[in-house]
Every structure is written in structure tokens, then in C-alpha cells.
Short mmCIF file of C-alpha atoms in Angstrom, two decimals:
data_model
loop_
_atom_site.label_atom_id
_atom_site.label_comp_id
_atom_site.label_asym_id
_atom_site.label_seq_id
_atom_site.Cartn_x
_atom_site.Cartn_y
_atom_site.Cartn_z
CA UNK A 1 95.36 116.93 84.35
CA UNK A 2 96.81 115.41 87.38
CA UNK A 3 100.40 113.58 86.84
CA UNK A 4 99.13 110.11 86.40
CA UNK A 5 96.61 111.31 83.35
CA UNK A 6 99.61 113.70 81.01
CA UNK A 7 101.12 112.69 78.07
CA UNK A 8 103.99 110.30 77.95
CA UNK A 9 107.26 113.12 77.53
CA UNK A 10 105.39 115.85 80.10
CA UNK A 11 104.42 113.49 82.69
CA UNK A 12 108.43 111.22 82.77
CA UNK A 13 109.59 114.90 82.86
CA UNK A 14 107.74 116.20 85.61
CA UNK A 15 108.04 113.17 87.54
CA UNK A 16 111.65 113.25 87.34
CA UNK A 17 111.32 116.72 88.65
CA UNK A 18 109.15 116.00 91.83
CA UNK A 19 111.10 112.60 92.76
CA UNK A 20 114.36 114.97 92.47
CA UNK A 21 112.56 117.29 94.77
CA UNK A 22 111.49 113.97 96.98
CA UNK A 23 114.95 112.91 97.24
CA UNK A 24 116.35 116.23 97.96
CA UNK A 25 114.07 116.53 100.76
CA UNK A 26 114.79 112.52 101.71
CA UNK A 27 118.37 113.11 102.20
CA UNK A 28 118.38 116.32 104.19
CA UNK A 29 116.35 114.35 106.84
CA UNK A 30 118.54 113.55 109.63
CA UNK A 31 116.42 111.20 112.36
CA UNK A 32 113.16 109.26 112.05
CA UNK A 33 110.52 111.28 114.04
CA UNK A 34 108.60 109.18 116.55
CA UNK A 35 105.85 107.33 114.84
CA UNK A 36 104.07 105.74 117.48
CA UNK A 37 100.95 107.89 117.60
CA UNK A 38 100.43 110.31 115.00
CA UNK A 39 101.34 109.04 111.63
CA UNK A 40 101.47 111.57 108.10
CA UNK A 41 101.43 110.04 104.81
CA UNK A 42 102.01 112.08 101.88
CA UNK A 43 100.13 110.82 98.59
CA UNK A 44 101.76 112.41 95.25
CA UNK A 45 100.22 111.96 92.08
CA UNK A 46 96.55 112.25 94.34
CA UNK A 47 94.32 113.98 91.87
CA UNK A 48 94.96 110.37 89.64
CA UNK A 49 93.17 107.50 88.72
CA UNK A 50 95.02 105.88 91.13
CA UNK A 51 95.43 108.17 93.70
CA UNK A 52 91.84 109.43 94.13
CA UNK A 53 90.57 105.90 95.05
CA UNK A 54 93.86 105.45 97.37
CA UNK A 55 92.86 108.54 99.01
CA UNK A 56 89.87 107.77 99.81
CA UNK A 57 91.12 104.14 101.13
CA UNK A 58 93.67 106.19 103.54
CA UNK A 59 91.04 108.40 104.79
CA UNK A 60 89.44 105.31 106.14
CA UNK A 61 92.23 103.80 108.42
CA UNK A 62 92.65 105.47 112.01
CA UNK A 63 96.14 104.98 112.17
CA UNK A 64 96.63 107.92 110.03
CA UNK A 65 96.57 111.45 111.77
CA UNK A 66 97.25 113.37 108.58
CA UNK A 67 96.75 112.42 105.29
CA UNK A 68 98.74 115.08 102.72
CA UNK A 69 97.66 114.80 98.80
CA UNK A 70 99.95 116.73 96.32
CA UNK A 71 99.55 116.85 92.71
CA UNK A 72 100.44 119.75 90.16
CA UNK A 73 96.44 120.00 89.78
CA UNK A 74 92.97 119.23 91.62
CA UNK A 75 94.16 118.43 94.86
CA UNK A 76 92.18 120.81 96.90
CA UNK A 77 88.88 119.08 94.66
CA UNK A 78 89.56 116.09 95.97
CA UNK A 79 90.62 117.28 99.47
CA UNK A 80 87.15 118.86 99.87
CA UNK A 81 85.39 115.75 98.72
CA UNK A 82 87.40 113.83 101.57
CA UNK A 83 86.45 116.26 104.07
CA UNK A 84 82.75 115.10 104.28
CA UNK A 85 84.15 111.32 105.49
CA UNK A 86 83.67 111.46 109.53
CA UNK A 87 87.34 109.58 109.91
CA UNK A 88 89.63 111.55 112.24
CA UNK A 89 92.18 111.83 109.39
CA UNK A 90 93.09 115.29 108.85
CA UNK A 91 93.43 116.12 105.26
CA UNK A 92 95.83 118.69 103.52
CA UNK A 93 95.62 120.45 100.07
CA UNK A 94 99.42 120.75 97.98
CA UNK A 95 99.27 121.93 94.82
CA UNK A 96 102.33 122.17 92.31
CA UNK A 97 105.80 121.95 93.17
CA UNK A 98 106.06 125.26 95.30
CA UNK A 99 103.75 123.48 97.64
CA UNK A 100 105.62 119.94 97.53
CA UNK A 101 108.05 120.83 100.37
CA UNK A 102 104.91 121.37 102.49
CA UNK A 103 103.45 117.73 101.09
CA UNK A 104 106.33 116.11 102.15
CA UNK A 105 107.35 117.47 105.71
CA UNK A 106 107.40 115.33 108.54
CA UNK A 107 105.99 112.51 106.45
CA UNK A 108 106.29 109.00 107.71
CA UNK A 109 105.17 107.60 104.56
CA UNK A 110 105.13 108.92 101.38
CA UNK A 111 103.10 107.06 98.09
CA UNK A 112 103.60 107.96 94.61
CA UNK A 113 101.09 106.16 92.46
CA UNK A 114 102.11 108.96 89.64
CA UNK A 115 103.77 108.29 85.82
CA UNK A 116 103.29 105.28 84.16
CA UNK A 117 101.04 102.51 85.38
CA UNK A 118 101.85 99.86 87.62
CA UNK A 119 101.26 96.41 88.62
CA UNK A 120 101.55 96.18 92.46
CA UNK A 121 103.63 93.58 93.41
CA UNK A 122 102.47 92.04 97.04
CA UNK A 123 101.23 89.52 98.78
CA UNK A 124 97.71 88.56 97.04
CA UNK A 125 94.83 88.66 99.58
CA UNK A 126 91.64 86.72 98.60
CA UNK A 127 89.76 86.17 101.72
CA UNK A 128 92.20 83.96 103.66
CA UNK A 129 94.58 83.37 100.62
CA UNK A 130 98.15 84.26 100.39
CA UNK A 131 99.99 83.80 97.36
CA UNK A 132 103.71 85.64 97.24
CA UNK A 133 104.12 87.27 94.10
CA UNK A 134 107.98 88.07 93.41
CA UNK A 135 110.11 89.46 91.04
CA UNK A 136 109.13 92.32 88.73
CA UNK A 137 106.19 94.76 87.93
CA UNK A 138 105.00 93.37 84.47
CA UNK A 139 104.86 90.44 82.35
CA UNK A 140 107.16 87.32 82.59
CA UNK A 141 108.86 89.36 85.63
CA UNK A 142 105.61 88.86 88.18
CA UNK A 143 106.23 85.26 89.43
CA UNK A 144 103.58 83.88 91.34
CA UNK A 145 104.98 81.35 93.73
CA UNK A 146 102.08 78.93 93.91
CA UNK A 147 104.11 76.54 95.86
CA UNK A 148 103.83 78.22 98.70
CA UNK A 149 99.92 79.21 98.86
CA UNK A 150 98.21 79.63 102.41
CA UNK A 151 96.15 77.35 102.49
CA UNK A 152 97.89 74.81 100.95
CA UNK A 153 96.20 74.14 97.27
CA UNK A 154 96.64 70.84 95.01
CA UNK A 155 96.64 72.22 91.37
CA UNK A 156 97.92 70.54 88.51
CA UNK A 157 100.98 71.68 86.25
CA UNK A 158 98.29 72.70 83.35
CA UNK A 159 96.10 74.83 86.21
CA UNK A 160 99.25 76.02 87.47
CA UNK A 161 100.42 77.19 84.43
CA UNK A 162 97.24 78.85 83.37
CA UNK A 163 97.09 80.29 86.69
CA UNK A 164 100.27 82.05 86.51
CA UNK A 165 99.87 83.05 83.21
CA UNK A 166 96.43 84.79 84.33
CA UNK A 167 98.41 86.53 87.31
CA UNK A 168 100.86 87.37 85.00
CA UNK A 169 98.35 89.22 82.61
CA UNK A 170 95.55 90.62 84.79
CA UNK A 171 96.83 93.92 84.06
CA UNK A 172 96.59 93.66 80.54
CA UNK A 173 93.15 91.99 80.89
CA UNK A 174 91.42 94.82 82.72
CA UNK A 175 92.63 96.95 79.98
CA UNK A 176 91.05 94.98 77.33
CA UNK A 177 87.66 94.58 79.81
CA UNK A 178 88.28 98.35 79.57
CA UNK A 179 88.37 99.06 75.89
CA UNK A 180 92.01 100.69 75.83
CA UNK A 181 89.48 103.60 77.95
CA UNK A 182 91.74 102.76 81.53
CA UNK A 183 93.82 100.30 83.29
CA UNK A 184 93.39 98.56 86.58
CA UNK A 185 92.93 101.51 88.81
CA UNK A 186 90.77 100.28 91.68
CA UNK A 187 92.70 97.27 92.23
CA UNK A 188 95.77 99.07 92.18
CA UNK A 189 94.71 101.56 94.88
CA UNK A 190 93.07 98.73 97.14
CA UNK A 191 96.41 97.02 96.90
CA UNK A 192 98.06 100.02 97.56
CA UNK A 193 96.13 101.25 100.42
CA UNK A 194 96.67 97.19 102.08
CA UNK A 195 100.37 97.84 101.70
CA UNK A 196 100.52 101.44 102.83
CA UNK A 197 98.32 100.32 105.75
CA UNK A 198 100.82 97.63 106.49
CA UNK A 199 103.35 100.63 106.65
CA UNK A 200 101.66 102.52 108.88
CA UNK A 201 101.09 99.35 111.36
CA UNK A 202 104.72 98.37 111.24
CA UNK A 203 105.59 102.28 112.29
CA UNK A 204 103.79 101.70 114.95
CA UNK A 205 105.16 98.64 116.27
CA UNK A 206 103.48 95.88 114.68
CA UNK A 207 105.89 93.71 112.36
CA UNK A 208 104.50 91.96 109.53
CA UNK A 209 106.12 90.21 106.51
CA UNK A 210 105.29 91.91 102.77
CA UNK A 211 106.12 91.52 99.21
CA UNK A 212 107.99 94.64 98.28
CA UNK A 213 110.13 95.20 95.03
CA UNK A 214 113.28 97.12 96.97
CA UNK A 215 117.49 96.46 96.86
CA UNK A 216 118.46 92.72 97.05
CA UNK A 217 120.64 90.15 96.74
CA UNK A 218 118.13 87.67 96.79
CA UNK A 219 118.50 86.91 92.83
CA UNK A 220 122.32 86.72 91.73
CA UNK A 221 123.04 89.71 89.38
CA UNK A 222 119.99 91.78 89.99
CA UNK A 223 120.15 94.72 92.04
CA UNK A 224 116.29 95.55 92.76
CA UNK A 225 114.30 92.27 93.39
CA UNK A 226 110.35 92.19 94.69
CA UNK A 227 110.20 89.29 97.49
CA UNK A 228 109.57 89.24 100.85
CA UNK A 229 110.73 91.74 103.53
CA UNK A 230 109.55 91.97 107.03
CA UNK A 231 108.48 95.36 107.95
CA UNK A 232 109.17 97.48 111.24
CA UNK A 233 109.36 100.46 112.69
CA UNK A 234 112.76 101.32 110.94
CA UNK A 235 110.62 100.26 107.35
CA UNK A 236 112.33 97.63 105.67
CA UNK A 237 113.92 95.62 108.69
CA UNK A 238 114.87 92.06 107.00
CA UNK A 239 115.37 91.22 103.08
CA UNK A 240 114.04 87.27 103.59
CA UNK A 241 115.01 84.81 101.27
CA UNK A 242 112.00 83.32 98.50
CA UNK A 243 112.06 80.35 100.84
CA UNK A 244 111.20 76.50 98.70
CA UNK A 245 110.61 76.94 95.29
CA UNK A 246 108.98 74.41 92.99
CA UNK A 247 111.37 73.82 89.97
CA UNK A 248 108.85 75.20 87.45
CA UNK A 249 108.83 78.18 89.34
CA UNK A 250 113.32 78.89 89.76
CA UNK A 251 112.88 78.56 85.74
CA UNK A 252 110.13 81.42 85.79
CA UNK A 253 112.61 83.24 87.58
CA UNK A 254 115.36 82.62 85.43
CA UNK A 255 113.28 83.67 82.59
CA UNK A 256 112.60 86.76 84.27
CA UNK A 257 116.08 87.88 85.35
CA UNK A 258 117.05 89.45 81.86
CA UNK A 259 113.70 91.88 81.52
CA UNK A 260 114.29 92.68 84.63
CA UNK A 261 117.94 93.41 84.23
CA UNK A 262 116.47 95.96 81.28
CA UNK A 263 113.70 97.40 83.64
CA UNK A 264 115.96 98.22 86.46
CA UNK A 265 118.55 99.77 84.47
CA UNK A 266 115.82 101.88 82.51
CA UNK A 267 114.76 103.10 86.25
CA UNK A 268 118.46 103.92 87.38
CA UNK A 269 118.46 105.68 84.02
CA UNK A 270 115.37 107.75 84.91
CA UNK A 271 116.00 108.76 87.99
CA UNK A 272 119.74 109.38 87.27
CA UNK A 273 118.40 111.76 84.44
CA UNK A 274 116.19 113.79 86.56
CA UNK A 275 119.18 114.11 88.52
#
């Protein structure tokens, strides 16, 4: 049972106990190392439904020298299984939180796709189709911005309404495709894996400009806001503003702003309790 797959009280609890040991570890780092050649990222929560496809997605890019999977079971399974890939990725085996120290050191990028599911909240990649998806995580709070698709599209308000509203949902819908039996998995970890590899690039020198749900002032009165940041070798370099918005979508915003209000309170709450 890795973290992503225990019941609802045991898994919040013993995430709360390995992002307490994350941060612990976070703030007694004093200097960025050099991450121009040999890049680590740490995966937590790897044995998951999520993290097992994500793995193998990370094995695959040759910008990472070392790719570290921790989870409180199964790790060294699915270590062994990566092991037969012929990618120059070195892969380590951390098991429970004795061995989470060891996950996390030197690590110039560290992915949790652990606790309850999530909607990732990024640019949307469809062969050469960019769509910036702000906001939130779930629900009313993902806001497609439609407006400002690359290539420019001509849709109607009724197709960009039912558009939205299918962006909105695809969560939900892959759980219904699914029978209740899982929830969007392998889309999560191929969206994952784009970001993280974005990550990795921008360590090494190569900027790029992301959809990533961090600290902003971007949205009056909301702390944490998903938009788009440009990425560097510090991380996060620039919080950008949303740019034009059509008016249909600054009132899908303002719909937005009081679940998200409630969601990131809930997560200050969480993290405040591990604490």
C-alpha cells in the first residue's frame, strides 16, 4: 500500500508526517548546489498510481543523473523494474521514513504525487496547442483561458462554454470512464513528467514560461494562485501576470476566488497541523 493507495485518515496523516520531514530538510539547506550537469529528482509517493507511471516517464529524460523514488512501501519493486530501461538515469530504492533523509539529499527537484488526487494545473499540450489553464486544482477553480490559445482558434460562446466546462470536468469524467475503479492516473503522470522535465531544463539554463499553482498576488485576496511563472535556474524566477482576458473568462475567475479561498486555507490548515 504505497501512500497514494491508503485510506483517507492514514494516508493525510502520514503525509503530513513526510512533508514535515520535507520541510525540515528544505529549510536546513543553505545554497543551491550547481545544477548544470548532474540533476537528482526525488519522487515521493513512487510506488503510486501516479508515481509508478511518472517514474517510468523520468527514467526516460537524459537530463536526469539520478532519479530517487521513496514511498513507505514497494519502492525497491519498482526500482528493479526501472533498472532494465537502458537510460543513463541512475535509480535509488527509499523505503519508509528512516530512509526519506536519504530520498531527499542533494535533490534538485523533488515530486510528490502522494495523498489525495490531483488535477495538474499547466499549460495543456495537444500537438502544437497551448491553452493556459489558471487558477485552482478542481472544479469551477481550473479556468481555461481560451482567449489566449496558440494557435489562435475561432469558437463560439456555446463551444466555449462547453469546452471549459469539459476542461473543467475531465477529471471527474475519467473516473466515471473508470467505474469509481481509478482516477486519471496516466494523464496525471504524463503531465507531471512535462512539467518536472521543464524543471529540470530550466536548472540547467534553459528558461521557459509554465502554469504553476505557487504564492501570488496575481488575484486580489488570494494568497496561492496557478498562472503563469517563468522558470530558471533559481525555480520560480517571475510571477507573470494572466495577460488579456476575455470578459467571460475574469467572471470564471471571480466565481472561482471563494472555493479557492476555502481550498487554500484547508492546505495552510494541513500543513500547519502536521506541523
Amino acid at each position: 500500500m504505497s501512500l497514494a493507495s491508503m485510506p483517507g485518515s492514514r494516508a493525510i496523516l502520514t503525509l503530513q508526517k513526510t512533508l514535515l520531514g520535507f520541510q525540515k530538510y528544505a529549510t536546513s539547506v543553505q545554497s543551491l548546489r550547481n545544477s548544470s550537469s548532474a540533476v537528482k529528482v526525488t519522487l515521493v509517493g513512487a510506488s503510486g498510481g501516479i508515481g509508478q507511471p511518472l517514474a517510468l516517464l523520468l527514467k526516460k529524460n537524459a537530463s536526469i543523473a539520478h532519479l530517487a523514488l521513496y514511498d513507505i512501501v514497494g519502492t525497491p519493486g519498482v526500482c528493479a523494474d526501472l533498472s532494465h530501461i537502458n537510460t543513463p538515469a541512475k535509480v535509488t530504492a527509499h523505503m519508509g521514513p528512516n530512509e526519506l533523509s536519504a530520498a531527499l539529499k542533494d535533490a534538485d527537484v523533488v515530486v510528490v504525487p502522494a495523498g489525495v488526487p490531483r488535477k495538474p494545473v499547466q499549460n495543456v499540450d495537444v500537438t502544437k496547442t497551448k491553452i493556459p489553464v489558471v487558477g485552482g486544482h478542481s472544479g469551477v477553480t481550473i479556468v481555461p483561458l481560451l482567449s489566449q490559445c496558440q494557435p489562435k482558434v475561432q469558437l463560439s460562446d456555446g463551444e466555449i462554454k462547453a469546452l471549459t466546462e469539459r476542461i473543467q470536468e475531465a477529471g471527474t469524467e475519467v473516473v466515471k470512464a473508470k467505474a469509481g475503479a481509478g482516477s486519471a492516473t496516466l494523464s496525471m503522470a504524463l503531465a507531471a513528467e512535462y512539467f518536472v522535465g521543464s524543471l529540470v531544463n530550466a536548472l540547467k539554463g534553459q528558461k521557459s514560461v509554465q502554469c504553476a499553482y505557487v504564492r501570488s498576488d496575481v488575484v486580489q485576496g488570494l494568497e496561492y494562485f496557478a498562472g503563469p511563472v517563468e522558470l530558471g535556474p533559481k525555480g520560480v524566477e517571475k510571477i507573470l501576470p494572466l495577460g488579456e482576458l476575455s470578459s467571460y473568462e475574469k467572471q470564471l475567475i471571480e466565481k472561482a476566488i471563494p472555493d479557492l479561498k476555502k481550498e487554500i486555507a484547508k492546505g495552510v490548515d494541513f500543513i500547519k497541523k502536521g506541523i
